[in-house]
Amino acid sequence: MKKINKLLYIFAIAALLFTSCNEDEFLDAEPKGALNSSQLQTPEGIATLVNSAYAGLAQNFTDPNPAFFQPASNWSFCDVRSDDAYKGGGGVGDISEYHDLELGNIRADNFTLERKWKALYVGISRVNEALGALRDVSLEDVPLRDIHIGELRLIRGHFYFDLMKNFGSYVYIDESISFDEREKVPNTFNVQELWGHIEADFLDAIEKLPEQRELAGQVNKFAAHAYLCRTYLFQAKWDEAVIQADAVINSGRYGLFSDFTKLWDVDSEHGPEFIWSIEFSTNDGSASGNINWGNLLNTPRGAAYNGDNFHMPSQNLANAYKVDANGLPLFDSFNSSDVTNSDQVDPRLDHTIGRLGIPWKEFKDEVYNETWVRDAGTYGTLGSKKCQIDPTSPYMIKGWPWGGSPLNWPIIKYSDLILMKAEALIQSNQNLEEARSIINSIRERAQNSPYVKTLDGISDAANYKIGLYPSATWTQSYGLQALKFERRLELALEGIRFYDLVRWGDASEVLNTYIQQEASKRTYLNGANFVAGKNEYLPIPQDEIDRSGGIYIQNPAY
């Protein structure tokens, strides 16, 4: 089974030592420890607090079904609200709250929003508990004191970033605010101030973290640089984003895998493309391991997994992989017809999406077929393939939990980072040729990676072709169109697309066009709508507003 490193072992111990929050508690709940204050001020005690903060990244804070309703991957809050995915599962009534998110019928009493909010503040509370303990120790007592502060501030910045991109606002609480004072903190900070808190966490992490860590899963300063790049990109601070991206690129520590298929391989998950990932495991001493519960609902049915079949790719996404005679995307006409197995397509299509008649990873018993689909009448037959563990892997749990996987979830990959740099260069209209080279490097990797083969391994499973963008037609306008399309193709189903559309200002036009076109194939989308100025962000959970006694205010559009 998957090798367990020391960090993951400490995750398991931290989970036993700390209870986080139950359904009746909220963000001012104080973590409860089995260690007393004197024990916590030792290197071992501090390490337990720090690793409890790391464990919070998985957003598991209740049992049973720890992260079903608040996945750290954000597939339900991002992909399902975009043009990339349908909710899937056993019909529109199967977790109807996700169905409402997909249709844009978003209410403040949707319980999945409450769980997401709570999970993130449980994580923030763990971070602040650890930072508070570190205030009372010296470098002499805890030699890793400053490094711990750096990793904790990076983790906290990640949690606040997740709140910001989902809710458009948050309640800022740091380690200096006592538990009694937390319930009095409003959510009325301006956007610039809220981004400033996130930037400050990442900048301090850059200052305090080393370039290299002892254990896989521990963050270094380059993870902070990469996240700060993303933070600047969301604020359209193009020059600053390029500087942070270059800090990672010029380190020489990261790069693209030569093989696209290695991106979702347990044996490759600490390779050079992964800048920071959430660590998952099996064989760690617990009943089903520290598996990725947040994505567990998404495994297909069929002989390989027998899963619940949520997070199904949209027909629109599959169509986006069609290419012209030069192997380039069909920007304007890709959705004029539905892709077939005889169409010429980008080879990433069949690494990303399960299609009828096409083999599924290394599974040799049968090709992907209708038995793998739970409700084809509602959601069609496409399967989410990229983010699933290979069913032949010795690391996958057989039986319940169906398709249980130790596959890590990437928070930031190198491919995402260099595309962020390319975007910043294009948006600021500087060095367009370098941006083209970056995008082509992504496409060249796909071009040179193994293509999906027929079940007998003799020939390609489909008509694959991918070309590189020529310099002759490369302008700022064309480059931006290419960049946006490349981010969709390369990062599909990774909890990124919706947030990209929002920050580009494209969400209303793209998603309402998508709904209008897709509803002819998926009739349950009739009546769906994206409301500009409202649906970009989720409402503050009503339970949190009620508990605050009037301290919190609702997002204006709700």
PDB file of C-alpha atoms in Angstrom, residues 257-262 347-351 362 444-453 460-461 464:
ATOM      1  CA  PHE A 257       6.245  15.892 -16.323  1.00  0.00           C
ATOM      2  CA  SER A 258       7.233  14.565 -19.716  1.00  0.00           C
ATOM      3  CA  ASP A 259       4.190  12.283 -19.562  1.00  0.00           C
ATOM      4  CA  PHE A 260       0.737  13.810 -19.004  1.00  0.00           C
ATOM      5  CA  THR A 261      -0.563  10.525 -17.564  1.00  0.00           C
ATOM      6  CA  LYS A 262       1.793  10.763 -14.579  1.00  0.00           C
ATOM      7  CA  PRO A 347      -5.233  13.661 -26.958  1.00  0.00           C
ATOM      8  CA  ARG A 348      -5.891  15.082 -23.482  1.00  0.00           C
ATOM      9  CA  LEU A 349      -9.609  14.405 -24.050  1.00  0.00           C
ATOM     10  CA  ASP A 350      -9.364  10.680 -23.352  1.00  0.00           C
ATOM     11  CA  HIS A 351      -6.994  11.168 -20.430  1.00  0.00           C
ATOM     12  CA  GLU A 362      -4.987   0.531 -17.377  1.00  0.00           C
ATOM     13  CA  GLU A 444       4.050  19.909 -26.618  1.00  0.00           C
ATOM     14  CA  ARG A 445       3.949  17.794 -23.463  1.00  0.00           C
ATOM     15  CA  ALA A 446       0.491  16.542 -24.471  1.00  0.00           C
ATOM     16  CA  GLN A 447       1.763  15.943 -28.010  1.00  0.00           C
ATOM     17  CA  ASN A 448       4.635  13.776 -26.804  1.00  0.00           C
ATOM     18  CA  SER A 449       2.788  11.879 -24.069  1.00  0.00           C
ATOM     19  CA  PRO A 450       1.463   8.348 -24.731  1.00  0.00           C
ATOM     20  CA  TYR A 451      -1.951   8.407 -26.359  1.00  0.00           C
ATOM     21  CA  VAL A 452      -4.822   6.253 -25.112  1.00  0.00           C
ATOM     22  CA  LYS A 453      -4.724   2.922 -26.955  1.00  0.00           C
ATOM     23  CA  ASP A 460      -4.748   4.748 -30.876  1.00  0.00           C
ATOM     24  CA  ALA A 461      -8.222   4.664 -29.363  1.00  0.00           C
ATOM     25  CA  TYR A 464      -5.576  12.305 -31.886  1.00  0.00           C
TER      26      TYR A 464
END
